[in-house]
Coordinates of C-alpha atoms and ligand atoms in Angstrom, one line a residue:
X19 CA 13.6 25.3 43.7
X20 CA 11.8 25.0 39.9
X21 CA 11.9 27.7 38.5
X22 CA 10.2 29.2 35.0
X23 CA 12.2 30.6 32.1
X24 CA 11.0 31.3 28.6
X25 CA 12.8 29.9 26.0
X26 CA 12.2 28.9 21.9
X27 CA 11.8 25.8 20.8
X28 CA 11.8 24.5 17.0
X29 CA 9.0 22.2 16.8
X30 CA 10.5 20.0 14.2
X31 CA 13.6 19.1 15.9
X32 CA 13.4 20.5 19.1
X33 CA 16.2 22.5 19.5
X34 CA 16.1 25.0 22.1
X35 CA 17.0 28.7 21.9
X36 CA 16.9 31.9 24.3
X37 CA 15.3 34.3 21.5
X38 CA 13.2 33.6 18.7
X39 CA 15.1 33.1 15.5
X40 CA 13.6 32.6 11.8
X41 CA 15.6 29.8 10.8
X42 CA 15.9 26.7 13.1
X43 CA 20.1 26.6 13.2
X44 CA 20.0 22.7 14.2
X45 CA 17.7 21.2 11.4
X46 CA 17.1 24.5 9.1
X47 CA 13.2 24.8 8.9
X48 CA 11.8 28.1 8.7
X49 CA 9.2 29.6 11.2
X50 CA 9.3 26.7 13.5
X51 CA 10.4 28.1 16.9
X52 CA 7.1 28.6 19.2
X53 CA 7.8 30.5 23.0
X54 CA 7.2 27.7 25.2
X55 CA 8.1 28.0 29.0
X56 CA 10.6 25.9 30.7
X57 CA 10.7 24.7 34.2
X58 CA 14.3 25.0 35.7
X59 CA 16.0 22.5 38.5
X60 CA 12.9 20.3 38.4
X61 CA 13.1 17.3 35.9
X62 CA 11.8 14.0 36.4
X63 CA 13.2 10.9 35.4
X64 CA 11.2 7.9 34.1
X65 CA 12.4 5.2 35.8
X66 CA 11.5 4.6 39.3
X67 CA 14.4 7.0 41.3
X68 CA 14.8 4.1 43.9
X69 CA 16.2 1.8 42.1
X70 CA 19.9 0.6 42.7
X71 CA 22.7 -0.9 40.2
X72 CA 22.6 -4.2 40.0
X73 CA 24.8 -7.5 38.7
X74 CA 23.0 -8.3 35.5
X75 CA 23.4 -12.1 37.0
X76 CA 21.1 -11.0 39.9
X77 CA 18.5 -9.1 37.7
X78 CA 15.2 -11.6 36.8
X79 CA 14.4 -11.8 33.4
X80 CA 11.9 -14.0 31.6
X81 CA 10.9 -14.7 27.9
X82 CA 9.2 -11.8 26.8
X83 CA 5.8 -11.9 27.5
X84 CA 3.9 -11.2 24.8
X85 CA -0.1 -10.4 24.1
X86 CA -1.2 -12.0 20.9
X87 CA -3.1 -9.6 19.6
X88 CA -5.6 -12.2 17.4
X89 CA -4.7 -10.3 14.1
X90 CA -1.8 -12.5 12.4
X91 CA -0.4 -9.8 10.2
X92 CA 0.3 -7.7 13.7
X93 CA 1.7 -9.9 15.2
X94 CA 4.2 -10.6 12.6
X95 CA 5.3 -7.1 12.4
X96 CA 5.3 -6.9 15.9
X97 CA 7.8 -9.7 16.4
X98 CA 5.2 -12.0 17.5
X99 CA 3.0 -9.9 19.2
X100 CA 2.7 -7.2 22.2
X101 CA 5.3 -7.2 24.8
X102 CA 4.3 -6.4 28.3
X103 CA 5.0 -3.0 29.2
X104 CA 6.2 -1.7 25.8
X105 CA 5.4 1.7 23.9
X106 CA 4.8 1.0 20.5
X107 CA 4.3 4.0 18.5
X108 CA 1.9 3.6 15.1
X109 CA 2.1 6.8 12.6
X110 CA 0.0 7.1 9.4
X111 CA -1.7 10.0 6.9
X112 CA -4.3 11.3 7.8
X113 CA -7.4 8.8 7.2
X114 CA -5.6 5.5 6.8
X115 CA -7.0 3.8 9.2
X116 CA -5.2 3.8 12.3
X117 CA -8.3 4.2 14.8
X118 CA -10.0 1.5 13.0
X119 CA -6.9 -1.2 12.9
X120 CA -6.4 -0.3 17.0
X121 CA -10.2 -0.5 18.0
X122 CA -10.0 -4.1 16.3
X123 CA -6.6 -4.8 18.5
X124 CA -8.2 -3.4 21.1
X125 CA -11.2 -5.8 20.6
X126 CA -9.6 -8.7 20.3
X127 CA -7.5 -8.2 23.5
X128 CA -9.9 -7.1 25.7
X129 CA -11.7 -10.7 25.0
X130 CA -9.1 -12.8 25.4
X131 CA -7.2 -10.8 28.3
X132 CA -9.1 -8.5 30.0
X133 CA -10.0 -4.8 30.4
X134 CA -8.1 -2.7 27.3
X135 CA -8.6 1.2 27.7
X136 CA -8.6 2.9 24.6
X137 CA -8.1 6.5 25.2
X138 CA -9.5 8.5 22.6
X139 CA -8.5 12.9 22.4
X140 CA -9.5 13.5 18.5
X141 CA -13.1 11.4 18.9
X142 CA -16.3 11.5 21.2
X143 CA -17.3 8.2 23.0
X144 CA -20.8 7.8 20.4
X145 CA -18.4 8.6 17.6
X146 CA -16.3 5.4 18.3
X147 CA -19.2 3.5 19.5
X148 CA -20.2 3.8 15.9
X149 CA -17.1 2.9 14.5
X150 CA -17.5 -0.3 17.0
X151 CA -20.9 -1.2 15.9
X152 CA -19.9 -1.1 12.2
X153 CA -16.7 -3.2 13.0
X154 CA -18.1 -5.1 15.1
X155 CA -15.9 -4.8 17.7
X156 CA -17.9 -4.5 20.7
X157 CA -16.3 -6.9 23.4
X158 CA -17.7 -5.7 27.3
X159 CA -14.0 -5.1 28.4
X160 CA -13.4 -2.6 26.1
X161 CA -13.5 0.4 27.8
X162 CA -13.5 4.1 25.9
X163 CA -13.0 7.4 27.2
X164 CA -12.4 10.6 25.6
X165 CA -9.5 12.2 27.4
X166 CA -7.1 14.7 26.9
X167 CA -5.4 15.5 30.2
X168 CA -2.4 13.2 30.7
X169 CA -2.9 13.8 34.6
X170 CA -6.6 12.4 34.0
X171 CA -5.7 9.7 31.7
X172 CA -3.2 8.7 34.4
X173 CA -6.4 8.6 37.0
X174 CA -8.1 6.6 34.7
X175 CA -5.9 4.0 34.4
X176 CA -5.3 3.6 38.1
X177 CA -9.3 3.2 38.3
X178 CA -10.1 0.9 35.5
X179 CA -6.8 -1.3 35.7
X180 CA -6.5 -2.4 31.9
X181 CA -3.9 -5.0 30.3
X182 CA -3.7 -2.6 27.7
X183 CA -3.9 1.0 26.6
X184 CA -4.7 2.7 23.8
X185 CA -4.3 6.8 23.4
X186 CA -5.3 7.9 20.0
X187 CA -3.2 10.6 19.4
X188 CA -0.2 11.7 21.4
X189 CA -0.9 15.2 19.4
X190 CA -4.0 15.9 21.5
X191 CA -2.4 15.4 24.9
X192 CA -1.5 17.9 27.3
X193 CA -0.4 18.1 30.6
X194 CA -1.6 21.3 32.9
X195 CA 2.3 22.2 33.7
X196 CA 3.3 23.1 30.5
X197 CA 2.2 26.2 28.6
X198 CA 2.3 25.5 25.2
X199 CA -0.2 24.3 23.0
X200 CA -1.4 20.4 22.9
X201 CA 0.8 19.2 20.1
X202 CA 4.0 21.2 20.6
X203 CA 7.0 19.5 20.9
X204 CA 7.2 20.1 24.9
X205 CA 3.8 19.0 25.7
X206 CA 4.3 15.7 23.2
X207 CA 7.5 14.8 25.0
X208 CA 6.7 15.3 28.3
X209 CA 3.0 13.2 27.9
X210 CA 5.1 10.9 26.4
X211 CA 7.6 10.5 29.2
X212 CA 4.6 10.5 31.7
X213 CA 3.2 7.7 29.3
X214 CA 6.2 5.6 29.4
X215 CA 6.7 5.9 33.4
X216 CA 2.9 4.5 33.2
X217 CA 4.1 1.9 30.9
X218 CA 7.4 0.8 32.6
X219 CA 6.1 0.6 36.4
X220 CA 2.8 -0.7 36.4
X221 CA 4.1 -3.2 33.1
X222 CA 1.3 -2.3 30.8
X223 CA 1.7 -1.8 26.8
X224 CA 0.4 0.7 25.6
X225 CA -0.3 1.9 21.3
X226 CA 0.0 5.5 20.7
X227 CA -1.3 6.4 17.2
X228 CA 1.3 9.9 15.9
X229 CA -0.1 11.8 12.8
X230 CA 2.9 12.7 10.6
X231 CA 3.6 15.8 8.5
X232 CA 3.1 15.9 4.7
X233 CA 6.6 14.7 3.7
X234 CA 5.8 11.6 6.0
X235 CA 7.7 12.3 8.7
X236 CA 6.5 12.2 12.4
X237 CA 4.9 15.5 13.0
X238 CA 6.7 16.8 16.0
X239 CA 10.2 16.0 17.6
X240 CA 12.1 13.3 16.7
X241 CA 13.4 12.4 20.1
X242 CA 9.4 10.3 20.3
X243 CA 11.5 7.4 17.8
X244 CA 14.0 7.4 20.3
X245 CA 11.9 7.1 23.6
X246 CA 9.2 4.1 22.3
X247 CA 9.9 0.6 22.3
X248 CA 8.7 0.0 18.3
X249 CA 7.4 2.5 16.1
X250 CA 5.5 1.0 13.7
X251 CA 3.9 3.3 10.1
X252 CA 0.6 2.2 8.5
X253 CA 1.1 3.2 5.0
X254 CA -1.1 2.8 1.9
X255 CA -3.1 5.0 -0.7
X256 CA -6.5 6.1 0.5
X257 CA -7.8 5.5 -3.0
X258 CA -6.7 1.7 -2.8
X259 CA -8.4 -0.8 -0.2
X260 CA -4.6 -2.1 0.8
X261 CA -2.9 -0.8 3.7
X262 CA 1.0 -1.7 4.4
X263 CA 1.8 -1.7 8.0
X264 CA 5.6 -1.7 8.3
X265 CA 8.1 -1.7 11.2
X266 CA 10.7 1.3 11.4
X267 CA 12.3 0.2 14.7
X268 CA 11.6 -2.8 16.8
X269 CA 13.5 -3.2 20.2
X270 CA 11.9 -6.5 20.5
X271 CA 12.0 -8.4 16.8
X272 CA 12.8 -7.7 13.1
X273 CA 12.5 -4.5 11.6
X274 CA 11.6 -6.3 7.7
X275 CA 8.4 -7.6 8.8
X276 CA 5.4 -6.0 6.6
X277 CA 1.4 -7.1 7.5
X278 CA -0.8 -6.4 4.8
X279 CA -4.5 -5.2 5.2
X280 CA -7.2 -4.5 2.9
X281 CA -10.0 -1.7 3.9
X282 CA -13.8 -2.8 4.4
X283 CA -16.6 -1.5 5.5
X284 CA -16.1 -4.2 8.0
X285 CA -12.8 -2.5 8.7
X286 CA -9.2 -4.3 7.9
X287 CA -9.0 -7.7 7.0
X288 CA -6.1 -9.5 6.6
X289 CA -4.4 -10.5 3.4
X290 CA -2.6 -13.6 4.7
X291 CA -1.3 -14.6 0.9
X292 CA -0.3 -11.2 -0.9
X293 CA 1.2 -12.6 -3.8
X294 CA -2.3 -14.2 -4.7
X295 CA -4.2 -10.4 -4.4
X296 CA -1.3 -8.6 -5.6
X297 CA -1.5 -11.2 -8.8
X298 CA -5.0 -10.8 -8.9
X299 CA -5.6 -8.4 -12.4
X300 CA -2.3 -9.2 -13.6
X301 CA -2.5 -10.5 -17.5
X302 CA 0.8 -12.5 -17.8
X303 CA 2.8 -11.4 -21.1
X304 CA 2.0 -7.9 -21.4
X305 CA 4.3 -5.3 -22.9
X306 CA 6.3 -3.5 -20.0
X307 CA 5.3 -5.8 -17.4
X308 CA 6.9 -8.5 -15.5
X309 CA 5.9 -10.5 -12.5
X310 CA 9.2 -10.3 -9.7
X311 CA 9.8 -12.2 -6.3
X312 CA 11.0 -10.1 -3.5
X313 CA 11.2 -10.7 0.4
X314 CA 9.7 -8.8 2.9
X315 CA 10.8 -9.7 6.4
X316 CA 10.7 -13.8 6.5
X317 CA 7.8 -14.0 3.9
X318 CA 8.1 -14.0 0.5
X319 CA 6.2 -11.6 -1.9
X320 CA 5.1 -12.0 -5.7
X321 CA 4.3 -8.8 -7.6
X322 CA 4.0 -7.3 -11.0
X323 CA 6.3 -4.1 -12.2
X324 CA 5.2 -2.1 -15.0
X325 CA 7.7 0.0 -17.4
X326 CA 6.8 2.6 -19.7
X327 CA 9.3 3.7 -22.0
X328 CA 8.6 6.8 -24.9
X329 CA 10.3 9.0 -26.9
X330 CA 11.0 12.9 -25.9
X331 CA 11.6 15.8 -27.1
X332 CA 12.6 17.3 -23.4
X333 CA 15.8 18.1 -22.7
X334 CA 15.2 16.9 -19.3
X335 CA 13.5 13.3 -19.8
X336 CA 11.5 12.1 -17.3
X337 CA 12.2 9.6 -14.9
X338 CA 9.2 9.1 -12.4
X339 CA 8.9 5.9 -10.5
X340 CA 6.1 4.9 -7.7
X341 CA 7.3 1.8 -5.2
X342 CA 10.7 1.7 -6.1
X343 CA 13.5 3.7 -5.4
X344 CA 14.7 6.0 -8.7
X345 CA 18.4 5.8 -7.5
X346 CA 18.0 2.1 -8.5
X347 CA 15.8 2.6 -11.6
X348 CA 18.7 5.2 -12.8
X349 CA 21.2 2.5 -12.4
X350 CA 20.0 0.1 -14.7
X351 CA 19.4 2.6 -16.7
X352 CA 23.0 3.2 -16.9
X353 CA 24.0 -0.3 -16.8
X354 CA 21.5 -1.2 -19.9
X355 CA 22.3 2.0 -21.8
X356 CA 26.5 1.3 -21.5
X357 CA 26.3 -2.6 -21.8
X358 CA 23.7 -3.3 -24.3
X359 CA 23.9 -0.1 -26.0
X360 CA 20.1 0.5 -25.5
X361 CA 19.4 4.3 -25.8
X362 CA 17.1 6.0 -23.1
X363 CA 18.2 9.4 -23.0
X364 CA 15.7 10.7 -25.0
X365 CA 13.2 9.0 -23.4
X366 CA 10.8 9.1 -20.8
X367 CA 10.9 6.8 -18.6
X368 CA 7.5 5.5 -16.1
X369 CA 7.7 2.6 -13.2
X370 CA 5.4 1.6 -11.2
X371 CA 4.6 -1.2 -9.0
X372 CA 1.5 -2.3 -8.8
X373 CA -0.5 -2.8 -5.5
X374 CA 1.0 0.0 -3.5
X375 CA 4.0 -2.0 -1.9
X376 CA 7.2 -0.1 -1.5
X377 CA 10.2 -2.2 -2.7
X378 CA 13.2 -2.1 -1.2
X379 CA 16.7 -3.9 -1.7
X380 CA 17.9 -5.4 -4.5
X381 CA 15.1 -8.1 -5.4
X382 CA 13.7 -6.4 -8.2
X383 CA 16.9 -5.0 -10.5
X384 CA 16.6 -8.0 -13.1
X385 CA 13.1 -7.7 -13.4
X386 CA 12.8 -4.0 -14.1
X387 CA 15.4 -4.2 -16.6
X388 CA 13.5 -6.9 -18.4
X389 CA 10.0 -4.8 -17.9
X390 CA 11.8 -1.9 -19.4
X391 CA 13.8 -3.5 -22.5
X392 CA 9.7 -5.4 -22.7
X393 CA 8.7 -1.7 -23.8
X394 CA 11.5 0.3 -25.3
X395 CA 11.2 -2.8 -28.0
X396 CA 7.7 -3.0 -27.7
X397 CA 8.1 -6.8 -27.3
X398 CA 6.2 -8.6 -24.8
X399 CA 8.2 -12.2 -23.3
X400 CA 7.8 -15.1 -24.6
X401 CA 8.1 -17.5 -22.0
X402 CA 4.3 -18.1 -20.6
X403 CA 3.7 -17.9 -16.8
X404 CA 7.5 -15.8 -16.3
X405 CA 8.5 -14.8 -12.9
X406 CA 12.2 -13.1 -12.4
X407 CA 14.4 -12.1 -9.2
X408 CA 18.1 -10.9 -9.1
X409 CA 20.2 -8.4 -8.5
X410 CA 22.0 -6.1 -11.3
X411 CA 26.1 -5.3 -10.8
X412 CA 27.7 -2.4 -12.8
X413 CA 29.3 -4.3 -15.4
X414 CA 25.6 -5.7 -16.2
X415 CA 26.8 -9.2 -14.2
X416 CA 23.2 -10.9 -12.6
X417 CA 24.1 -11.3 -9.1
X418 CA 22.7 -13.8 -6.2
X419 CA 20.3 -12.4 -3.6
X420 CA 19.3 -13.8 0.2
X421 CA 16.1 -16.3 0.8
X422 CA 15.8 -17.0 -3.1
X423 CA 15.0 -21.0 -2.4
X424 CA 11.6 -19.2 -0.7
X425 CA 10.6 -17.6 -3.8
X426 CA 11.1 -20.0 -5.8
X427 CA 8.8 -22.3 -3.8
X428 CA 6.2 -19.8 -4.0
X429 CA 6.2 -19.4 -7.4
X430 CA 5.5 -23.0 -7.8
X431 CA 3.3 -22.7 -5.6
X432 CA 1.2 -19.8 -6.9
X433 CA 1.6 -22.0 -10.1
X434 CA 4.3 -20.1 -12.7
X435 CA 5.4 -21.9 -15.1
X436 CA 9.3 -20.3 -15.8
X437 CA 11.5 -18.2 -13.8
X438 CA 14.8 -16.5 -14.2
X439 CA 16.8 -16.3 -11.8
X440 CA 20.6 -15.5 -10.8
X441 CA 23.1 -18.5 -11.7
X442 CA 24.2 -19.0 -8.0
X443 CA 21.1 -19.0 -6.4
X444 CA 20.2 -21.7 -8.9
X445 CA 23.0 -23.9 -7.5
X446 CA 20.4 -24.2 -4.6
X447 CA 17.2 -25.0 -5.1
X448 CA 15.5 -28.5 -6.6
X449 CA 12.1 -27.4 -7.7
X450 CA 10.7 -29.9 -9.9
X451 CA 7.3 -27.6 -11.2
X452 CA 8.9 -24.7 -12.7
X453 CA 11.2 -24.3 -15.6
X454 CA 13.9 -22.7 -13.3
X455 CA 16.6 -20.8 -16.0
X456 CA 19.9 -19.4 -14.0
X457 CA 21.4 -16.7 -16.0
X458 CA 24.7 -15.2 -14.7
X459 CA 24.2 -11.6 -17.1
X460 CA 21.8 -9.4 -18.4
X461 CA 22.7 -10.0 -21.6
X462 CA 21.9 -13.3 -21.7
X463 CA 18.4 -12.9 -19.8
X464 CA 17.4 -10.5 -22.2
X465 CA 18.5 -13.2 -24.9
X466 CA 16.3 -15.7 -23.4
X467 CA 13.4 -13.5 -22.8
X468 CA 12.8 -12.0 -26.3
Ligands
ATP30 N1 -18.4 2.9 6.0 C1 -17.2 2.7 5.5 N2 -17.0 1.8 4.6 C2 -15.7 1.6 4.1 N3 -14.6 2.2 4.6 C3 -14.8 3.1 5.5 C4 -16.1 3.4 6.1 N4 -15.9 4.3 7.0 C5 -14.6 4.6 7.0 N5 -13.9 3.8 6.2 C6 -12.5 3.8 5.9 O1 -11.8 4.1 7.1 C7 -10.9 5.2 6.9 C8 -10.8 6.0 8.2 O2 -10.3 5.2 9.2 P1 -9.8 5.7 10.6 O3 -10.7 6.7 11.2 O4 -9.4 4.6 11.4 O5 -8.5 6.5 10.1 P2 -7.4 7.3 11.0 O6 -6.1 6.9 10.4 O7 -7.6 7.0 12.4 O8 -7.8 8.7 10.6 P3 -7.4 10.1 11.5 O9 -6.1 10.5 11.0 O10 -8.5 11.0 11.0 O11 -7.5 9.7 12.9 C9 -11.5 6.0 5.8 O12 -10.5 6.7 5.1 C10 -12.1 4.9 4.9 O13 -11.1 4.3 4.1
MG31 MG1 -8.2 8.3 14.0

């Protein structure tokens, strides 16, 4: 017999409780358990309850089907597009554009597959009709419905039969059997669960867009990460037309895949060469600034890293850095301050990468020590057309990093002239259009630099 009981439950982590307690004890937010009533003795599981072990021999399996979803930079960070009957979850700020990149999906599938159902909770029908008409995504197969009762939704889809669904956001859901509030942790778990029983039976994917909290983290539990197939985050500043959308967990591809989007009034367009926009204002040889490879995923990436460097009086100098990681800027720091006896301590110290890309891994070391030495001396390079790639060891040694044949070839391609890059990845590559320079230490790329 189900049974209710009343229980606490923190809405950041979802750790349960009998009374209400300040303090979540699991993940230590304050205020964040909300009364929320529990049925007892009558779970549900999401897999069809009928279904027997079997000898993986005896279990049919084909390729992965995939939708291609006519957008080239989503399918790429999809793993080559949608797979039948997955969840993939897409999280963003506020604003970035996560309706508008999904109607286009949405769009574009419906005309090449069939019916797509885009489910909307935050938006009227007129009010994404309008957003339609401006990006002109208007296919007759695209079918929108403003919904917010999972039951209904449920209805809906047994009606229209789509190829693809679409619920923008998980946040607005709610299902009649559960008191608390749309948004809650229970009510976001369990429509998610009734979501992915949708999913996995009747073998359709389905895109559910997730808002996230201020720090960037999925508003709501956790445990959503864990249940959806691929959770992918849209990511960008509002103020800038590019939009990053990046792969957190894949359970069908790559998780280093980026796609990069710029915002229109006609909505997102692709950016299909990065390096070329990202290059765009760049004036080579300026002081503090140096143009690095890096690889994102299977594609590599040309971008310019800026360094400010000046004198402070602070006891506390300032270290702020935007794209790149300040564990890593603080190491160099170290490495150039102990090996070549450069002083920064009573400095502040300013990075920035330009564009709005995040860099991660090891790519850009080399580069941001040159861009930094470039304006503590107040020395711009003097090699014309310079890019640089490698990664910095503690005892200030230039060491080898992954896929550096591919950036090479794109910098020839997007036409440098020179490029510095670690002694062993030299060893490998036989590009005949660039001045290629292998250095095996900082010290002597700094010496051939200025
Ligand atoms: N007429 C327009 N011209 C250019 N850009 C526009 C126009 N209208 C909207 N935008 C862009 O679209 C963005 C909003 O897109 P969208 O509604 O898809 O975002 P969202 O991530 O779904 O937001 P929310 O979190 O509110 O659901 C705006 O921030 C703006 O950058
Ligand atoms: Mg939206």
């Amino acid at each position: 017999m189900a049974k209710n009981k009343t229980i606490f439950v923190c809405q950041e982590c979802a750790y349960e409780s009998l009374k209400w307690l300040g303090k979540c004890p699991n993940c230590n937010s304050w205020n964040s358990m909300v009364e929320e009533t529990k049925i007892v003795g009558n779970s549900s599981s999401n897999i069809s309850s009928n279904s027997l072990p079997k000898s993986i021999l005896n279990i049919r399996s084909s390729e992965y089907e995939r939708f291609d979803t006519g957008i080239t930079e989503l399918n790429r960070v999809l793993g080559g597009g949608i797979v039948k009957g997955s969840l993939t979850l897409i999280s963003g700020a506020p604003g970035i554009g996560k309706s508008t990149l999904l109607l286009q999906t949405a769009n574009s599938i419906s005309k090449k597959y069939g019916k797509v159902l885009y489910v909307s909770g935050e938006e009227s029908e007129e009010q994404i009709k309008m957003r339609g008409d401006r990006l002109e995504a208007i296919s007759g197969e695209l079918y929108i419905v403003s919904e917010t009762n999972v039951e209904k939704i449920e209805e809906h889809i047994e009606n229209t039969k789509p190829v693809f669904v679409i619920i923008d956001s998980i946040q607005t859901l709610f299902k009649h059997s559960i008191t608390s509030a749309p948004g809650s942790v229970s009510q976001v778990r369990e429509s998610s669960n009734d979501i992915m029983r949708i999913g996995k039976t009747k073998g359709i994917p389905f895109f559910i867009v997730a808002h996230v909290t201020k720090q960037g983290e999925l508003a709501g539990p956790r445990v959503l990460e864990h249940m959806v197939d691929t959770v992918l985050s849209f990511e960008g500043e509002r103020t800038e037309e590019f939009r990053i959308l990046r792969t957190i967990k894949n359970r069908f591809g790559t998780t280093s895949e980026i796609g990069v989007f710029e915002m229109r009034e006609s909505g997102l367009e692709e950016v299909l060469n990065p390096s070329a926009v990202f290059l765009e204002e760049t004036g080579f040889q300026n002081e503090g600034s140096v143009v690095i490879g890096i690889m994102e995923g299977t594609r590599p990436i040309l971008i310019e890293i800026q360094a400010l460097v000046s004198e402070t009086k602070a006891v506390m100098p300032r270290r702020t850095t935007v794209g790149i990681d300040s564990s890593r800027l603080n190491l160099i720091l170290a490495v150039l301050e102990k090996k070549l006896k450069v002083p920064f301590y009573n400095c502040d110290v300013y990075v920035n990468v330009v564009g709005g890309l995040n860099i991660e891994g090891t790519f850009a070391d080399l580069g941001l020590a040159l861009a930094l030495i470039s304006s503590v001396k107040s020395k711009e390079t003097n090699l014309e057309k310079l890019i640089v790639f490698g990664e910095i060891g503690l005892t200030g040694e230039v060491r080898p990093v992954a896929f550096g044949d591919r950036i090479v070839n794109e910098a020839e391609k997007m036409g440098f002239k020179n490029i510095i890059i670690p002694i062993r990845n030299k060893e490998k590559v036989k590009n005949k259009n660039i001045n290629i320079i292998g250095v095996s230490s900082l010290r002597e790329a700094i010496n051939k630099v200025f």
